[in-house]
Amino acid sequence: METSTDGAAGPSAVAAVPPESLSPSRASDFMQCPLLYRFRVIDKLPEKPSEAATRGTLVHAVLERLFDVPAAERTAPRAKALVPGQWDRLRESRPQLEELFVDDPDGERLARWLTEAEQLVDRWFALEDPTRLEPAERELFVEAELDSGLKLRGIIDRVDVAPTGEVRIVDYKTGKAPRPEYADGALFQMKFYALVVWRLKRVVPRRLQLVYLGSGDVLTYDPVLADLERVERKLLALWEAIRLATETGDWRPRPTKLCGWCDHQAFCPEFGGTPPPYPLPVSRAGEQPAGEPAPDGSQPPVRVAESGETEQGRMGPD
C-alpha cells in the first residue's frame, strides 16, 4: 500500500519535497482530486488504517506466500491456513493496525474479518489454478525513466512468463469488478505497468489480467504498442499538471461521491476545512492559496483521465 496508515492527527512532521516520480495510485489520486494528491504526496497527512484496505493487504500476502510451497501443495485449505500467520506478521510490521480492532475485546469482529479474508482466498481457486502456475515474479517493484525524465514506479502483484517468452501481468483485487462502462478505468493501472515493462524490457506484455476476488470475475486485456504510447502521452500531460500545481501551490479539490471515503475532510474547503500551510516555495506571485477557489468561485477540474478512470481511485475499499 502506498498511502500512509499512521493514525495520528495533523500534518506529518516529515519535510516536504516536490514529487519526483509517479505511481498508478498517485496518478489516480491526482485524476480523482488534485487536493487529495497534495495531501498525500506533499503534506503527507496521516491516514487511519481501514479494515477493507488491510484485508486486501493480508490476502495479497497469503497469495504471494502460497507460491513458496511445491505446486501440488497449493490447495485452498493450505492457503486459508496461512491467513492467521500472515495477519500476525502484518501486525508486527505495522503496529498501527492494532487500532483496527481496539474496540473488539471479545474478538468477534476480528474473527469475522479473518473469515472474510479466508473466503476471498478460497474464491481465488475458482478463478485460477496455482498448481499450474510458476510465477516469474511476485510483488515485483518496477521503475523506469521516460525520455522526458519522468520516473514511473509501482509494484506488480504477479508476472507470469510463458515458455515462448510471452508476459502476463496479473493484479489481485479484493473488491468487486467494475461495471462495464468503467472497465477502461480499471485497466489504467495495468496499462501503466505494461508501459513500465515495455520501457524496461522492450517487450509489450501479451496479457493484462485483473482478478476480482470480491465478485469472482477476471478482467483481461491484450495491449498493443499503440495503447502504451497513449498511456505515456497521458502520463506526461498528467505530470505537467502536477508540476504546475507544485510550483504554484494551486491544488483544487474535485468533489465526487468518493469524498465520503476521504480521511482529510477536516482540511478540505469542500467540507469547510482549511488546508495546512503550503510547505513548498511558490514560484509565481498572485496565485490562489492551495485548495481555495478562484476569485470567480470556479473550481475547474483537472481532466487527464479517460472516462470512468476517476471512479476507480484508491479512496474506497479495493
mmCIF file of C-alpha atoms in Angstrom:
data_model
loop_
_atom_site.group_PDB
_atom_site.id
_atom_site.type_symbol
_atom_site.label_atom_id
_atom_site.label_comp_id
_atom_site.label_asym_id
_atom_site.label_seq_id
_atom_site.Cartn_x
_atom_site.Cartn_y
_atom_site.Cartn_z
ATOM 1 C CA MET A 1 0.000 0.000 0.000
ATOM 2 C CA GLU A 2 1.266 3.424 -0.912
ATOM 3 C CA THR A 3 -0.798 5.596 1.402
ATOM 4 C CA SER A 4 0.096 6.334 4.999
ATOM 5 C CA THR A 5 -1.606 4.205 7.620
ATOM 6 C CA ASP A 6 -0.428 6.238 10.585
ATOM 7 C CA GLY A 7 -3.426 7.059 12.723
ATOM 8 C CA ALA A 8 -2.012 10.248 14.240
ATOM 9 C CA ALA A 9 -3.826 13.514 13.634
ATOM 10 C CA GLY A 10 -2.465 16.560 11.853
ATOM 11 C CA PRO A 11 0.195 17.105 9.190
ATOM 12 C CA SER A 12 3.249 14.881 9.006
ATOM 13 C CA ALA A 13 6.497 16.072 10.553
ATOM 14 C CA VAL A 14 8.420 14.762 7.504
ATOM 15 C CA ALA A 15 9.942 17.593 5.461
ATOM 16 C CA ALA A 16 8.021 18.216 2.245
ATOM 17 C CA VAL A 17 9.771 17.751 -1.088
ATOM 18 C CA PRO A 18 8.453 18.185 -4.632
ATOM 19 C CA PRO A 19 7.190 14.955 -6.199
ATOM 20 C CA GLU A 20 9.881 13.066 -8.066
ATOM 21 C CA SER A 21 8.049 10.070 -9.530
ATOM 22 C CA LEU A 22 4.617 8.768 -10.387
ATOM 23 C CA SER A 23 2.900 5.515 -9.421
ATOM 24 C CA PRO A 24 -0.520 4.219 -10.519
ATOM 25 C CA SER A 25 -2.043 5.052 -7.127
ATOM 26 C CA ARG A 26 -0.769 8.600 -7.063
ATOM 27 C CA ALA A 27 -1.723 9.161 -10.702
ATOM 28 C CA SER A 28 -5.252 8.012 -9.825
ATOM 29 C CA ASP A 29 -5.239 10.326 -6.804
ATOM 30 C CA PHE A 30 -4.487 13.367 -8.951
ATOM 31 C CA MET A 31 -7.055 12.447 -11.581
ATOM 32 C CA GLN A 32 -9.615 11.917 -8.844
ATOM 33 C CA CYS A 33 -8.807 15.072 -6.870
ATOM 34 C CA PRO A 34 -5.676 17.250 -7.127
ATOM 35 C CA LEU A 35 -6.056 18.340 -3.497
ATOM 36 C CA LEU A 36 -6.072 14.701 -2.378
ATOM 37 C CA TYR A 37 -2.788 14.212 -4.245
ATOM 38 C CA ARG A 38 -1.326 17.210 -2.422
ATOM 39 C CA PHE A 39 -2.472 15.924 0.979
ATOM 40 C CA ARG A 40 -0.912 12.513 0.377
ATOM 41 C CA VAL A 41 2.269 13.341 -1.530
ATOM 42 C CA ILE A 42 3.306 16.814 -0.392
ATOM 43 C CA ASP A 43 1.694 17.320 3.023
ATOM 44 C CA LYS A 44 1.911 13.601 3.811
ATOM 45 C CA LEU A 45 -1.164 13.815 6.002
ATOM 46 C CA PRO A 46 -1.612 10.639 8.043
ATOM 47 C CA GLU A 47 -4.495 8.297 7.259
ATOM 48 C CA LYS A 48 -6.164 5.807 9.533
ATOM 49 C CA PRO A 49 -5.953 2.146 8.531
ATOM 50 C CA SER A 50 -9.173 0.675 7.176
ATOM 51 C CA GLU A 51 -10.472 -2.858 7.528
ATOM 52 C CA ALA A 52 -11.059 -3.164 3.784
ATOM 53 C CA ALA A 53 -7.607 -1.983 2.699
ATOM 54 C CA THR A 54 -5.884 -4.051 5.397
ATOM 55 C CA ARG A 55 -7.838 -7.140 4.382
ATOM 56 C CA GLY A 56 -6.620 -6.579 0.829
ATOM 57 C CA THR A 57 -3.023 -6.396 2.040
ATOM 58 C CA LEU A 58 -3.494 -9.596 4.027
ATOM 59 C CA VAL A 59 -4.989 -11.504 1.099
ATOM 60 C CA HIS A 60 -2.189 -10.333 -1.186
ATOM 61 C CA ALA A 61 0.381 -11.585 1.322
ATOM 62 C CA VAL A 62 -1.289 -15.003 1.522
ATOM 63 C CA LEU A 63 -1.438 -15.427 -2.262
ATOM 64 C CA GLU A 64 2.196 -14.396 -2.566
ATOM 65 C CA ARG A 65 3.381 -16.812 0.128
ATOM 66 C CA LEU A 66 1.391 -19.742 -1.266
ATOM 67 C CA PHE A 67 3.819 -19.973 -4.179
ATOM 68 C CA ASP A 68 6.623 -20.721 -1.721
ATOM 69 C CA VAL A 69 5.344 -24.307 -1.392
ATOM 70 C CA PRO A 70 5.508 -27.025 -4.095
ATOM 71 C CA ALA A 71 2.792 -26.877 -6.735
ATOM 72 C CA ALA A 72 0.982 -29.999 -5.501
ATOM 73 C CA GLU A 73 0.565 -28.419 -2.055
ATOM 74 C CA ARG A 74 -1.058 -25.216 -3.281
ATOM 75 C CA THR A 75 -4.551 -26.077 -2.141
ATOM 76 C CA ALA A 76 -7.358 -23.945 -0.751
ATOM 77 C CA PRO A 77 -7.044 -25.392 2.788
ATOM 78 C CA ARG A 78 -3.303 -24.728 2.750
ATOM 79 C CA ALA A 79 -3.858 -21.165 1.583
ATOM 80 C CA LYS A 80 -6.540 -20.425 4.172
ATOM 81 C CA ALA A 81 -4.291 -21.852 6.876
ATOM 82 C CA LEU A 82 -1.772 -19.116 6.030
ATOM 83 C CA VAL A 83 -4.191 -16.332 6.971
ATOM 84 C CA PRO A 84 -3.623 -16.206 10.779
ATOM 85 C CA GLY A 85 0.161 -16.290 10.488
ATOM 86 C CA GLN A 86 0.246 -13.620 7.798
ATOM 87 C CA TRP A 87 -2.030 -11.451 9.916
ATOM 88 C CA ASP A 88 0.408 -11.784 12.821
ATOM 89 C CA ARG A 89 3.314 -10.798 10.568
ATOM 90 C CA LEU A 90 1.371 -7.831 9.240
ATOM 91 C CA ARG A 91 0.622 -6.559 12.747
ATOM 92 C CA GLU A 92 4.262 -6.916 13.738
ATOM 93 C CA SER A 93 5.401 -4.865 10.757
ATOM 94 C CA ARG A 94 2.632 -2.256 11.146
ATOM 95 C CA PRO A 95 1.807 -1.775 14.841
ATOM 96 C CA GLN A 96 -0.745 0.911 13.953
ATOM 97 C CA LEU A 97 -3.049 -1.840 12.663
ATOM 98 C CA GLU A 98 -3.805 -2.783 16.264
ATOM 99 C CA GLU A 99 -6.233 0.129 16.400
ATOM 100 C CA LEU A 100 -8.492 -1.554 13.842
ATOM 101 C CA PHE A 101 -9.907 -3.887 16.479
ATOM 102 C CA VAL A 102 -9.181 -1.990 19.682
ATOM 103 C CA ASP A 103 -12.925 -1.777 20.392
ATOM 104 C CA ASP A 104 -13.405 -5.526 19.858
ATOM 105 C CA PRO A 105 -12.436 -7.018 23.242
ATOM 106 C CA ASP A 106 -14.187 -10.344 22.592
ATOM 107 C CA GLY A 107 -12.538 -10.736 19.186
ATOM 108 C CA GLU A 108 -15.833 -11.358 17.403
ATOM 109 C CA ARG A 109 -15.331 -8.690 14.770
ATOM 110 C CA LEU A 110 -11.726 -9.774 14.188
ATOM 111 C CA ALA A 111 -12.832 -13.389 13.757
ATOM 112 C CA ARG A 112 -15.446 -12.345 11.222
ATOM 113 C CA TRP A 113 -12.902 -10.200 9.388
ATOM 114 C CA LEU A 114 -10.414 -13.083 9.192
ATOM 115 C CA THR A 115 -13.168 -15.367 7.911
ATOM 116 C CA GLU A 116 -13.936 -12.862 5.171
ATOM 117 C CA ALA A 117 -10.257 -12.873 4.206
ATOM 118 C CA GLU A 118 -10.305 -16.684 4.051
ATOM 119 C CA GLN A 119 -13.373 -16.558 1.809
ATOM 120 C CA LEU A 120 -11.606 -14.242 -0.621
ATOM 121 C CA VAL A 121 -8.599 -16.569 -0.678
ATOM 122 C CA ASP A 122 -10.879 -19.550 -1.246
ATOM 123 C CA ARG A 123 -12.628 -17.821 -4.165
ATOM 124 C CA TRP A 124 -9.314 -17.375 -5.948
ATOM 125 C CA PHE A 125 -9.118 -21.123 -6.513
ATOM 126 C CA ALA A 126 -12.258 -20.943 -8.669
ATOM 127 C CA LEU A 127 -10.564 -18.344 -10.856
ATOM 128 C CA GLU A 128 -7.005 -19.635 -11.208
ATOM 129 C CA ASP A 129 -5.217 -22.939 -10.615
ATOM 130 C CA PRO A 130 -1.994 -22.259 -8.688
ATOM 131 C CA THR A 131 -0.807 -25.835 -9.207
ATOM 132 C CA ARG A 132 -0.308 -24.939 -12.878
ATOM 133 C CA LEU A 133 1.376 -21.592 -12.284
ATOM 134 C CA GLU A 134 5.017 -20.800 -11.644
ATOM 135 C CA PRO A 135 5.243 -17.020 -11.462
ATOM 136 C CA ALA A 136 8.415 -15.418 -12.741
ATOM 137 C CA GLU A 137 7.969 -12.604 -10.213
ATOM 138 C CA ARG A 138 5.777 -11.809 -7.211
ATOM 139 C CA GLU A 139 5.332 -8.374 -5.647
ATOM 140 C CA LEU A 140 7.794 -7.030 -8.189
ATOM 141 C CA PHE A 141 8.960 -3.448 -7.742
ATOM 142 C CA VAL A 142 9.469 -1.814 -11.138
ATOM 143 C CA GLU A 143 10.820 1.602 -12.066
ATOM 144 C CA ALA A 144 11.527 3.153 -15.428
ATOM 145 C CA GLU A 145 12.558 6.630 -16.549
ATOM 146 C CA LEU A 146 10.932 8.037 -19.654
ATOM 147 C CA ASP A 147 12.824 10.103 -22.216
ATOM 148 C CA SER A 148 11.299 13.197 -20.599
ATOM 149 C CA GLY A 149 12.930 12.323 -17.271
ATOM 150 C CA LEU A 150 9.667 11.297 -15.609
ATOM 151 C CA LYS A 151 10.157 8.275 -13.353
ATOM 152 C CA LEU A 152 7.367 5.702 -13.246
ATOM 153 C CA ARG A 153 7.295 3.146 -10.454
ATOM 154 C CA GLY A 154 4.998 0.603 -8.873
ATOM 155 C CA ILE A 155 4.613 -2.912 -7.506
ATOM 156 C CA ILE A 156 3.191 -5.664 -9.721
ATOM 157 C CA ASP A 157 1.397 -8.471 -7.878
ATOM 158 C CA ARG A 158 2.478 -11.232 -10.251
ATOM 159 C CA VAL A 159 4.328 -11.649 -13.521
ATOM 160 C CA ASP A 160 3.921 -14.881 -15.500
ATOM 161 C CA VAL A 161 6.244 -15.700 -18.379
ATOM 162 C CA ALA A 162 5.299 -18.413 -20.874
ATOM 163 C CA PRO A 163 7.945 -20.793 -22.296
ATOM 164 C CA THR A 164 7.634 -18.807 -25.527
ATOM 165 C CA GLY A 165 8.568 -15.619 -23.659
ATOM 166 C CA GLU A 166 5.121 -14.011 -23.612
ATOM 167 C CA VAL A 167 4.483 -11.937 -20.484
ATOM 168 C CA ARG A 168 1.283 -11.761 -18.460
ATOM 169 C CA ILE A 169 0.821 -9.128 -15.728
ATOM 170 C CA VAL A 170 -1.635 -10.123 -13.006
ATOM 171 C CA ASP A 171 -3.171 -7.973 -10.281
ATOM 172 C CA TYR A 172 -5.430 -9.177 -7.455
ATOM 173 C CA LYS A 173 -8.363 -7.040 -6.355
ATOM 174 C CA THR A 174 -10.334 -7.900 -3.230
ATOM 175 C CA GLY A 175 -13.274 -5.749 -4.297
ATOM 176 C CA LYS A 176 -15.868 -6.338 -6.982
ATOM 177 C CA ALA A 177 -15.345 -5.955 -10.710
ATOM 178 C CA PRO A 178 -16.353 -2.544 -12.076
ATOM 179 C CA ARG A 179 -19.371 -2.023 -14.238
ATOM 180 C CA PRO A 180 -18.625 -2.346 -17.973
ATOM 181 C CA GLU A 181 -18.593 1.418 -18.509
ATOM 182 C CA TYR A 182 -15.736 1.696 -16.003
ATOM 183 C CA ALA A 183 -13.648 -1.173 -17.374
ATOM 184 C CA ASP A 184 -11.199 1.145 -19.136
ATOM 185 C CA GLY A 185 -10.588 3.000 -15.914
ATOM 186 C CA ALA A 186 -9.955 -0.229 -14.058
ATOM 187 C CA LEU A 187 -7.281 -1.144 -16.598
ATOM 188 C CA PHE A 188 -5.401 2.135 -16.194
ATOM 189 C CA GLN A 189 -3.140 0.675 -13.502
ATOM 190 C CA MET A 190 -2.379 -2.362 -15.650
ATOM 191 C CA LYS A 191 -1.562 -0.283 -18.723
ATOM 192 C CA PHE A 192 0.732 1.791 -16.523
ATOM 193 C CA TYR A 193 2.596 -1.381 -15.525
ATOM 194 C CA ALA A 194 2.676 -2.573 -19.118
ATOM 195 C CA LEU A 195 4.268 0.722 -20.142
ATOM 196 C CA VAL A 196 6.951 0.323 -17.472
ATOM 197 C CA VAL A 197 7.680 -3.260 -18.579
ATOM 198 C CA TRP A 198 7.896 -2.153 -22.193
ATOM 199 C CA ARG A 199 10.276 0.661 -21.289
ATOM 200 C CA LEU A 200 12.445 -1.692 -19.232
ATOM 201 C CA LYS A 201 12.410 -4.794 -21.434
ATOM 202 C CA ARG A 202 11.168 -3.551 -24.806
ATOM 203 C CA VAL A 203 8.511 -6.244 -24.560
ATOM 204 C CA VAL A 204 4.798 -5.479 -24.811
ATOM 205 C CA PRO A 205 3.033 -7.773 -22.310
ATOM 206 C CA ARG A 206 0.806 -10.291 -24.042
ATOM 207 C CA ARG A 207 -1.982 -10.001 -21.462
ATOM 208 C CA LEU A 208 -3.098 -7.817 -18.571
ATOM 209 C CA GLN A 209 -5.269 -9.650 -16.060
ATOM 210 C CA LEU A 210 -7.285 -8.298 -13.132
ATOM 211 C CA VAL A 211 -8.576 -10.949 -10.726
ATOM 212 C CA TYR A 212 -11.536 -9.662 -8.705
ATOM 213 C CA LEU A 213 -11.892 -11.837 -5.644
ATOM 214 C CA GLY A 214 -14.847 -9.878 -4.309
ATOM 215 C CA SER A 215 -17.108 -10.825 -7.202
ATOM 216 C CA GLY A 216 -15.310 -13.798 -8.726
ATOM 217 C CA ASP A 217 -14.581 -12.099 -12.045
ATOM 218 C CA VAL A 218 -11.495 -11.948 -14.214
ATOM 219 C CA LEU A 219 -10.965 -8.946 -16.474
ATOM 220 C CA THR A 220 -8.359 -9.345 -19.219
ATOM 221 C CA TYR A 221 -6.942 -7.060 -21.864
ATOM 222 C CA ASP A 222 -4.355 -7.724 -24.548
ATOM 223 C CA PRO A 223 -2.457 -4.477 -25.129
ATOM 224 C CA VAL A 224 -0.718 -3.328 -28.274
ATOM 225 C CA LEU A 225 2.094 -0.804 -28.575
ATOM 226 C CA ALA A 226 -0.318 1.988 -29.506
ATOM 227 C CA ASP A 227 -2.075 1.525 -26.145
ATOM 228 C CA LEU A 228 1.164 2.043 -24.262
ATOM 229 C CA GLU A 229 2.102 5.081 -26.317
ATOM 230 C CA ARG A 230 -1.277 6.644 -25.487
ATOM 231 C CA VAL A 231 -0.756 5.942 -21.795
ATOM 232 C CA GLU A 232 2.679 7.531 -21.944
ATOM 233 C CA ARG A 233 1.283 10.685 -23.531
ATOM 234 C CA LYS A 234 -1.420 10.840 -20.894
ATOM 235 C CA LEU A 235 1.068 10.422 -18.063
ATOM 236 C CA LEU A 236 3.292 13.167 -19.490
ATOM 237 C CA ALA A 237 0.303 15.527 -19.578
ATOM 238 C CA LEU A 238 -0.632 14.483 -16.065
ATOM 239 C CA TRP A 239 2.901 15.077 -14.805
ATOM 240 C CA GLU A 240 2.944 18.529 -16.375
ATOM 241 C CA ALA A 241 -0.268 19.363 -14.500
ATOM 242 C CA ILE A 242 1.294 18.073 -11.260
ATOM 243 C CA ARG A 243 4.441 20.112 -11.896
ATOM 244 C CA LEU A 244 2.415 23.278 -12.450
ATOM 245 C CA ALA A 245 0.344 22.715 -9.292
ATOM 246 C CA THR A 246 3.530 22.046 -7.311
ATOM 247 C CA GLU A 247 5.116 25.296 -8.463
ATOM 248 C CA THR A 248 2.039 27.471 -7.960
ATOM 249 C CA GLY A 249 0.642 25.789 -4.862
ATOM 250 C CA ASP A 250 -2.747 25.730 -6.602
ATOM 251 C CA TRP A 251 -4.359 22.381 -5.768
ATOM 252 C CA ARG A 252 -8.100 22.416 -6.328
ATOM 253 C CA PRO A 253 -10.495 19.934 -4.761
ATOM 254 C CA ARG A 254 -12.668 17.962 -7.143
ATOM 255 C CA PRO A 255 -15.789 16.761 -5.316
ATOM 256 C CA THR A 256 -17.092 13.304 -6.230
ATOM 257 C CA LYS A 257 -19.054 10.569 -4.493
ATOM 258 C CA LEU A 258 -15.692 9.205 -3.311
ATOM 259 C CA CYS A 259 -15.289 12.167 -0.943
ATOM 260 C CA GLY A 260 -17.188 10.187 1.672
ATOM 261 C CA TRP A 261 -14.202 7.832 1.993
ATOM 262 C CA CYS A 262 -11.668 10.628 2.464
ATOM 263 C CA ASP A 263 -9.732 10.942 5.729
ATOM 264 C CA HIS A 264 -8.942 14.589 5.044
ATOM 265 C CA GLN A 265 -12.335 16.279 5.158
ATOM 266 C CA ALA A 266 -11.190 18.443 8.102
ATOM 267 C CA PHE A 267 -8.618 20.058 5.777
ATOM 268 C CA CYS A 268 -10.804 20.271 2.658
ATOM 269 C CA PRO A 269 -12.581 23.506 1.650
ATOM 270 C CA GLU A 270 -15.477 21.433 0.297
ATOM 271 C CA PHE A 271 -16.220 20.424 3.900
ATOM 272 C CA GLY A 272 -15.485 23.791 5.460
ATOM 273 C CA GLY A 273 -11.871 22.954 6.254
ATOM 274 C CA THR A 274 -8.629 24.775 5.556
ATOM 275 C CA PRO A 275 -5.570 23.042 4.058
ATOM 276 C CA PRO A 276 -2.350 23.196 6.073
ATOM 277 C CA PRO A 277 0.094 25.978 5.115
ATOM 278 C CA TYR A 278 1.691 25.037 1.821
ATOM 279 C CA PRO A 279 5.113 23.607 2.710
ATOM 280 C CA LEU A 280 6.866 24.255 -0.618
ATOM 281 C CA PRO A 281 8.019 27.547 -2.137
ATOM 282 C CA VAL A 282 5.603 29.130 -4.597
ATOM 283 C CA SER A 283 7.268 30.355 -7.754
ATOM 284 C CA ARG A 284 4.506 32.548 -9.132
ATOM 285 C CA ALA A 285 3.083 35.544 -7.326
ATOM 286 C CA GLY A 286 -0.624 36.150 -7.202
ATOM 287 C CA GLU A 287 -1.717 32.529 -7.228
ATOM 288 C CA GLN A 288 -4.675 31.492 -5.115
ATOM 289 C CA PRO A 289 -3.913 29.653 -1.847
ATOM 290 C CA ALA A 290 -3.800 25.889 -2.172
ATOM 291 C CA GLY A 291 -7.217 24.317 -2.234
ATOM 292 C CA GLU A 292 -9.065 27.679 -2.465
ATOM 293 C CA PRO A 293 -11.422 28.595 -5.326
ATOM 294 C CA ALA A 294 -10.508 31.166 -7.939
ATOM 295 C CA PRO A 295 -11.765 34.737 -7.449
ATOM 296 C CA ASP A 296 -14.835 33.948 -9.528
ATOM 297 C CA GLY A 297 -15.595 30.954 -7.318
ATOM 298 C CA SER A 298 -14.932 28.451 -10.076
ATOM 299 C CA GLN A 299 -13.423 25.016 -9.409
ATOM 300 C CA PRO A 300 -12.126 23.830 -12.804
ATOM 301 C CA PRO A 301 -11.293 20.127 -12.571
ATOM 302 C CA VAL A 302 -8.118 18.643 -13.971
ATOM 303 C CA ARG A 303 -9.180 16.359 -16.794
ATOM 304 C CA VAL A 304 -6.481 13.926 -17.790
ATOM 305 C CA ALA A 305 -8.247 10.634 -17.201
ATOM 306 C CA GLU A 306 -10.260 8.690 -19.699
ATOM 307 C CA SER A 307 -13.933 8.331 -18.979
ATOM 308 C CA GLY A 308 -14.513 6.339 -15.828
ATOM 309 C CA GLU A 309 -10.959 6.310 -14.523
ATOM 310 C CA THR A 310 -11.675 8.549 -11.569
ATOM 311 C CA GLU A 311 -14.307 6.064 -10.407
ATOM 312 C CA GLN A 312 -11.520 3.573 -9.710
ATOM 313 C CA GLY A 313 -9.410 5.687 -7.333
ATOM 314 C CA ARG A 314 -7.867 4.297 -4.185
ATOM 315 C CA MET A 315 -10.130 6.243 -1.849
ATOM 316 C CA GLY A 316 -12.590 3.440 -1.163
ATOM 317 C CA PRO A 317 -12.002 -0.229 -0.425
ATOM 318 C CA ASP A 318 -10.002 -2.162 -3.022
#
